[in-house]
Amino acid sequence: MSNIVVMGECMVEFGKAEQANLYKKSFAGDVFNTGVYIKRCIENQANVSFLSVVGDDEISDQMITLMHDEDIDSRFLYRSTQDKMGLYLINVDNKGERSFTYWRETSAAKKLMHFIEKDGGIDKLNGIDTLFFSGISIAILPPEDLFTFWQYVAQLKSAGTHIVFDPNYRPALWPNEEAARSAFNIAFSLANVALPGVDDHIALYKARNAEDVADLLEEIGVDEVVIKNGSQGILVSENGQRSYLKVEPVKEVIDTTSAGDAFNGGYLSARLMKKSVTESALFAANVAKCVIQHKGAIVDKKAFAEYLINHPM
């Protein structure tokens, strides 16, 4: 059985409830969402673990209960006695586009490198098949911890772990564009697979289109690139060979909160099941379509399972 580790932050999410002026509590985070969708798509065909830090309070207990309900392994989840989980409010407009307000300055996940080093270093992760992390995963780490993180990733890659990176650029989390580009360039240089969106590269690399993104990542040396470009479809590059995939747009978008996370989960689950890059990208698009037709980052489990019956891998 394959072992995949998703590394990053899970936060307490408050989204508008049906009743006026009320918010509904849930839990979400980009790589955490991806881990949930990987597990839902392939169930017992792979083991999915979440590498992060949460608090030792009741809300953190509730998040861990959710992990167990989703069959996400918590063996790499650390608990802090000092810091708690971050929190955010989400508002969605009538076109399904979202905006966020965050409280994450003292998020326990920022201390991940401290807990790993205290636990004996990255050797605990030796033997995992895949490590997936995002631009948010590294943006929340203190600058002095990033150097250690790159050493860990390089060590894992040299030992045979497949490295997957989604830039998921959030300007507010970086001191400036130069710092983000520098970190992303290192991440891309270590990645076997990159899952970027065109919008992030327009903002950070001044890309004009998906082809510019592919040019950059092929030059860096990423073997497998899947570029998400909204209604314009998907550009995939496998060892420099490019393909363009059309995606049928969704007629009614409810909430785009976790579209990219769901796409990543669908893609990685299909690749774990030995599907081709093209087959995996098309399946990923279908998974994302399901998610954006529901409220919240993590769709109701029953509704998701029913959708997969009609849109199988």
Short mmCIF file of C-alpha atoms in Angstrom, two decimals:
data_model
loop_
_atom_site.label_atom_id
_atom_site.label_comp_id
_atom_site.label_asym_id
_atom_site.label_seq_id
_atom_site.Cartn_x
_atom_site.Cartn_y
_atom_site.Cartn_z
CA MET A 1 0.00 0.00 0.00
CA SER A 2 1.27 3.48 -0.90
CA ASN A 3 1.97 5.93 1.89
CA ILE A 4 1.39 9.60 1.11
CA VAL A 5 2.02 12.43 3.56
CA VAL A 6 0.38 15.85 3.17
CA MET A 7 2.20 18.58 5.09
CA GLY A 8 0.73 21.93 6.09
CA GLU A 9 -1.90 23.59 8.22
CA CYS A 10 -5.49 22.79 9.11
CA MET A 11 -7.53 25.69 10.46
CA VAL A 12 -10.87 26.26 12.11
CA GLU A 13 -13.22 27.50 9.39
CA PHE A 14 -16.32 29.61 10.00
CA GLY A 15 -18.59 29.98 6.97
CA LYS A 16 -21.97 31.67 6.68
CA ALA A 17 -24.82 29.44 7.82
CA GLU A 18 -28.34 29.52 6.39
CA GLN A 19 -29.56 31.70 9.26
CA ALA A 20 -28.70 35.37 9.06
CA ASN A 21 -25.63 36.53 11.01
CA LEU A 22 -24.66 32.99 12.01
CA TYR A 23 -21.52 31.09 11.04
CA LYS A 24 -21.04 27.33 10.84
CA LYS A 25 -17.81 25.85 12.22
CA SER A 26 -15.78 23.30 10.28
CA PHE A 27 -12.13 22.52 9.58
CA ALA A 28 -10.09 23.08 6.42
CA GLY A 29 -6.66 23.82 4.99
CA ASP A 30 -5.35 23.41 1.48
CA VAL A 31 -3.21 20.29 1.89
CA PHE A 32 -5.55 18.85 4.51
CA ASN A 33 -8.45 19.17 2.04
CA THR A 34 -6.33 17.48 -0.61
CA GLY A 35 -5.59 14.61 1.76
CA VAL A 36 -9.28 14.13 2.47
CA TYR A 37 -10.13 13.99 -1.24
CA ILE A 38 -7.28 11.56 -1.98
CA LYS A 39 -8.57 9.22 0.70
CA ARG A 40 -12.19 9.52 -0.42
CA CYS A 41 -11.24 8.74 -4.01
CA ILE A 42 -9.15 5.64 -3.35
CA GLU A 43 -10.24 4.61 0.14
CA ASN A 44 -8.14 1.65 1.37
CA GLN A 45 -5.85 1.64 -1.69
CA ALA A 46 -3.41 4.03 0.02
CA ASN A 47 -2.56 5.39 3.44
CA VAL A 48 -2.81 9.20 3.81
CA SER A 49 -1.13 10.94 6.77
CA PHE A 50 -1.29 14.59 7.84
CA LEU A 51 2.01 16.18 8.96
CA SER A 52 1.27 19.24 11.09
CA VAL A 53 0.87 20.66 14.59
CA VAL A 54 -2.38 21.45 16.42
CA GLY A 55 -3.18 22.43 19.99
CA ASP A 56 -4.14 20.26 22.94
CA ASP A 57 -7.56 21.87 23.38
CA GLU A 58 -11.10 20.68 22.66
CA ILE A 59 -11.25 22.23 19.17
CA SER A 60 -8.08 20.40 18.19
CA ASP A 61 -9.64 17.21 19.54
CA GLN A 62 -12.61 17.81 17.26
CA MET A 63 -10.34 18.23 14.25
CA ILE A 64 -8.58 14.96 15.07
CA THR A 65 -11.97 13.26 15.28
CA LEU A 66 -12.68 14.56 11.78
CA MET A 67 -9.36 13.13 10.60
CA HIS A 68 -10.28 9.72 11.99
CA ASP A 69 -13.74 9.95 10.40
CA GLU A 70 -12.03 10.60 7.05
CA ASP A 71 -9.51 7.79 7.71
CA ILE A 72 -6.57 10.24 7.70
CA ASP A 73 -3.62 8.88 9.69
CA SER A 74 -2.59 11.09 12.63
CA ARG A 75 0.76 9.44 13.44
CA PHE A 76 2.66 12.49 12.12
CA LEU A 77 0.41 15.03 13.84
CA TYR A 78 2.07 16.85 16.75
CA ARG A 79 0.23 18.61 19.59
CA SER A 80 1.37 21.87 21.16
CA THR A 81 0.63 22.76 24.78
CA GLN A 82 1.24 26.46 24.05
CA ASP A 83 -0.28 27.29 20.65
CA LYS A 84 -3.69 26.60 19.12
CA MET A 85 -5.07 26.13 15.63
CA GLY A 86 -5.47 29.14 13.36
CA LEU A 87 -8.95 30.39 12.46
CA TYR A 88 -10.58 32.10 9.49
CA LEU A 89 -13.93 33.46 8.35
CA ILE A 90 -15.06 32.85 4.79
CA ASN A 91 -17.60 34.83 2.80
CA VAL A 92 -18.83 33.78 -0.65
CA ASP A 93 -20.42 36.15 -3.16
CA ASN A 94 -23.30 35.35 -5.53
CA LYS A 95 -20.83 34.07 -8.17
CA GLY A 96 -19.26 31.56 -5.81
CA GLU A 97 -16.07 33.59 -5.33
CA ARG A 98 -14.74 33.72 -1.81
CA SER A 99 -12.94 36.13 0.50
CA PHE A 100 -11.22 35.36 3.79
CA THR A 101 -10.37 36.96 7.11
CA TYR A 102 -7.61 35.16 9.05
CA TRP A 103 -6.41 34.82 12.64
CA ARG A 104 -3.32 32.60 12.31
CA GLU A 105 -0.46 34.59 13.86
CA THR A 106 -0.04 32.08 16.70
CA SER A 107 -1.02 28.97 14.72
CA ALA A 108 0.60 25.85 16.14
CA ALA A 109 1.42 24.63 12.61
CA LYS A 110 4.09 27.33 12.31
CA LYS A 111 6.20 25.39 14.84
CA LEU A 112 6.31 22.19 12.78
CA MET A 113 10.09 22.17 12.24
CA HIS A 114 10.63 22.58 15.99
CA PHE A 115 8.52 19.50 16.70
CA ILE A 116 10.15 17.42 13.96
CA GLU A 117 13.65 18.25 15.20
CA LYS A 118 12.67 17.54 18.80
CA ASP A 119 11.32 14.18 17.61
CA GLY A 120 14.65 13.15 16.09
CA GLY A 121 14.45 14.74 12.66
CA ILE A 122 13.05 13.65 9.34
CA ASP A 123 14.07 9.98 9.77
CA LYS A 124 10.57 9.34 11.06
CA LEU A 125 9.31 9.94 7.51
CA ASN A 126 11.79 7.60 5.82
CA GLY A 127 9.98 5.13 3.63
CA ILE A 128 7.02 7.27 2.65
CA ASP A 129 6.17 7.16 -1.04
CA THR A 130 4.94 10.72 -1.58
CA LEU A 131 5.25 14.06 0.20
CA PHE A 132 2.81 16.78 -0.85
CA PHE A 133 3.13 20.39 0.32
CA SER A 134 2.04 23.80 -0.91
CA GLY A 135 3.08 27.42 -0.98
CA ILE A 136 0.97 27.95 2.13
CA SER A 137 2.75 25.05 3.88
CA ILE A 138 6.07 26.85 3.53
CA ALA A 139 4.79 30.43 3.83
CA ILE A 140 3.72 29.90 7.44
CA LEU A 141 7.15 28.59 8.47
CA PRO A 142 9.58 31.09 10.03
CA PRO A 143 12.35 31.99 7.55
CA GLU A 144 14.99 30.32 9.70
CA ASP A 145 13.03 27.04 9.54
CA LEU A 146 12.77 26.99 5.75
CA PHE A 147 16.45 26.06 5.34
CA THR A 148 15.90 23.03 7.57
CA PHE A 149 12.77 22.13 5.64
CA TRP A 150 14.61 22.15 2.30
CA GLN A 151 17.27 19.87 3.77
CA TYR A 152 14.56 17.46 4.89
CA VAL A 153 12.83 17.47 1.49
CA ALA A 154 16.12 16.90 -0.34
CA GLN A 155 16.93 14.03 2.02
CA LEU A 156 13.54 12.41 1.43
CA LYS A 157 13.82 12.81 -2.34
CA SER A 158 17.29 11.24 -2.40
CA ALA A 159 15.82 8.30 -0.48
CA GLY A 160 13.15 7.79 -3.15
CA THR A 161 10.19 9.82 -1.90
CA HIS A 162 8.13 11.43 -4.67
CA ILE A 163 7.88 15.20 -4.04
CA VAL A 164 4.72 17.06 -5.11
CA PHE A 165 4.32 20.85 -4.88
CA ASP A 166 1.41 23.23 -5.48
CA PRO A 167 2.55 26.88 -5.20
CA ASN A 168 -0.88 28.14 -4.05
CA TYR A 169 0.47 31.68 -3.72
CA ARG A 170 -1.03 33.88 -1.00
CA PRO A 171 0.70 37.32 -1.06
CA ALA A 172 -0.38 38.22 2.48
CA LEU A 173 1.67 35.33 3.89
CA TRP A 174 4.97 36.50 2.36
CA PRO A 175 7.10 39.55 3.26
CA ASN A 176 7.48 40.32 -0.46
CA GLU A 177 7.31 38.74 -3.92
CA GLU A 178 11.05 38.08 -4.02
CA ALA A 179 10.88 35.91 -0.89
CA ALA A 180 8.00 33.90 -2.34
CA ARG A 181 9.71 33.42 -5.72
CA SER A 182 12.93 32.32 -4.05
CA ALA A 183 11.11 29.71 -1.96
CA PHE A 184 8.99 28.52 -4.88
CA ASN A 185 12.05 28.14 -7.12
CA ILE A 186 13.65 25.85 -4.54
CA ALA A 187 10.42 23.88 -4.15
CA PHE A 188 10.09 23.45 -7.92
CA SER A 189 13.72 22.34 -8.19
CA LEU A 190 13.01 19.57 -5.67
CA ALA A 191 9.61 18.56 -7.05
CA ASN A 192 8.90 15.54 -9.21
CA VAL A 193 5.38 16.86 -9.78
CA ALA A 194 4.11 20.46 -9.86
CA LEU A 195 0.42 21.40 -9.73
CA PRO A 196 0.36 25.17 -10.35
CA GLY A 197 -2.45 27.51 -11.31
CA VAL A 198 -1.92 30.10 -14.03
CA ASP A 199 -3.18 32.96 -11.83
CA ASP A 200 -0.41 32.40 -9.26
CA HIS A 201 2.25 32.59 -11.95
CA ILE A 202 0.72 35.68 -13.51
CA ALA A 203 0.95 37.38 -10.11
CA LEU A 204 4.39 36.15 -9.11
CA TYR A 205 6.31 35.36 -12.31
CA LYS A 206 4.56 37.76 -14.72
CA ALA A 207 3.45 34.79 -16.84
CA ARG A 208 1.05 35.57 -19.66
CA ASN A 209 -0.52 32.16 -20.07
CA ALA A 210 -0.20 28.45 -19.31
CA GLU A 211 2.56 28.06 -21.89
CA ASP A 212 4.74 30.51 -19.96
CA VAL A 213 4.20 28.46 -16.81
CA ALA A 214 5.19 25.27 -18.63
CA ASP A 215 8.28 26.97 -20.09
CA LEU A 216 9.49 27.97 -16.63
CA LEU A 217 8.88 24.63 -14.93
CA GLU A 218 10.29 22.57 -17.78
CA GLU A 219 13.42 24.73 -17.66
CA ILE A 220 13.71 24.17 -13.90
CA GLY A 221 13.44 20.45 -14.55
CA VAL A 222 10.06 19.37 -13.17
CA ASP A 223 9.19 16.06 -14.83
CA GLU A 224 5.41 16.23 -14.42
CA VAL A 225 3.51 19.51 -14.60
CA VAL A 226 -0.26 19.94 -14.48
CA ILE A 227 -1.36 23.54 -14.97
CA LYS A 228 -4.84 24.54 -13.83
CA ASN A 229 -6.28 27.32 -15.97
CA GLY A 230 -9.96 27.60 -15.02
CA SER A 231 -12.44 27.58 -17.89
CA GLN A 232 -9.57 27.50 -20.40
CA GLY A 233 -8.77 23.94 -19.40
CA ILE A 234 -5.60 22.14 -18.35
CA LEU A 235 -2.11 22.06 -19.79
CA VAL A 236 -0.07 19.00 -18.87
CA SER A 237 3.64 18.52 -19.48
CA GLU A 238 5.21 15.09 -19.03
CA ASN A 239 8.95 15.04 -19.60
CA GLY A 240 8.55 18.10 -21.81
CA GLN A 241 5.72 16.65 -23.91
CA ARG A 242 2.66 18.91 -23.67
CA SER A 243 -1.04 18.17 -24.01
CA TYR A 244 -4.03 20.50 -23.80
CA LEU A 245 -7.19 19.24 -22.16
CA LYS A 246 -10.59 20.89 -22.44
CA VAL A 247 -12.84 21.05 -19.40
CA GLU A 248 -16.62 21.48 -19.58
CA PRO A 249 -17.51 24.46 -17.35
CA VAL A 250 -19.95 24.07 -14.46
CA LYS A 251 -23.21 25.90 -15.08
CA GLU A 252 -23.91 26.81 -11.45
CA VAL A 253 -20.93 27.50 -9.19
CA ILE A 254 -21.83 27.56 -5.50
CA ASP A 255 -18.44 27.88 -3.76
CA THR A 256 -14.92 27.80 -5.26
CA THR A 257 -13.22 27.60 -1.85
CA SER A 258 -11.52 24.23 -2.34
CA ALA A 259 -11.52 23.82 -6.13
CA GLY A 260 -7.73 23.58 -6.45
CA ASP A 261 -7.41 21.34 -3.38
CA ALA A 262 -10.03 18.94 -4.75
CA PHE A 263 -8.31 18.94 -8.15
CA ASN A 264 -5.01 18.04 -6.48
CA GLY A 265 -6.67 15.26 -4.49
CA GLY A 266 -8.32 13.81 -7.58
CA TYR A 267 -5.11 14.02 -9.58
CA LEU A 268 -2.87 12.43 -6.97
CA SER A 269 -5.37 9.69 -6.21
CA ALA A 270 -5.59 8.75 -9.89
CA ARG A 271 -1.81 8.76 -10.29
CA LEU A 272 -1.52 6.53 -7.22
CA MET A 273 -3.89 4.16 -9.03
CA LYS A 274 -1.50 4.13 -12.01
CA LYS A 275 -3.69 6.23 -14.29
CA SER A 276 -1.94 8.27 -16.99
CA VAL A 277 -1.23 11.97 -16.54
CA THR A 278 -4.05 12.83 -18.96
CA GLU A 279 -6.55 10.43 -17.36
CA SER A 280 -5.62 11.75 -13.92
CA ALA A 281 -6.03 15.39 -14.93
CA LEU A 282 -9.48 14.76 -16.41
CA PHE A 283 -10.58 12.87 -13.31
CA ALA A 284 -9.21 15.70 -11.16
CA ALA A 285 -11.32 18.20 -13.11
CA ASN A 286 -14.42 16.13 -12.38
CA VAL A 287 -13.60 16.01 -8.65
CA ALA A 288 -13.20 19.80 -8.62
CA LYS A 289 -16.53 20.20 -10.43
CA CYS A 290 -18.27 18.29 -7.69
CA VAL A 291 -16.74 20.39 -4.93
CA ILE A 292 -17.55 23.80 -6.43
CA GLN A 293 -21.21 22.83 -6.63
CA HIS A 294 -21.40 22.57 -2.82
CA LYS A 295 -20.73 24.91 0.08
CA GLY A 296 -17.56 24.59 2.11
CA ALA A 297 -14.08 23.23 1.52
CA ILE A 298 -14.97 19.63 2.32
CA VAL A 299 -18.13 18.33 0.69
CA ASP A 300 -20.61 16.10 2.49
CA LYS A 301 -19.21 12.58 2.31
CA LYS A 302 -22.39 10.95 1.02
CA ALA A 303 -22.88 13.54 -1.73
CA PHE A 304 -19.27 13.13 -2.81
CA ALA A 305 -19.51 9.33 -2.91
CA GLU A 306 -22.69 9.52 -5.02
CA TYR A 307 -20.95 11.88 -7.45
CA LEU A 308 -18.04 9.46 -7.87
CA ILE A 309 -20.42 6.67 -8.79
CA ASN A 310 -21.46 8.67 -11.85
CA HIS A 311 -17.97 10.02 -12.52
CA PRO A 312 -15.61 7.12 -11.78
CA MET A 313 -11.87 7.17 -12.08
#
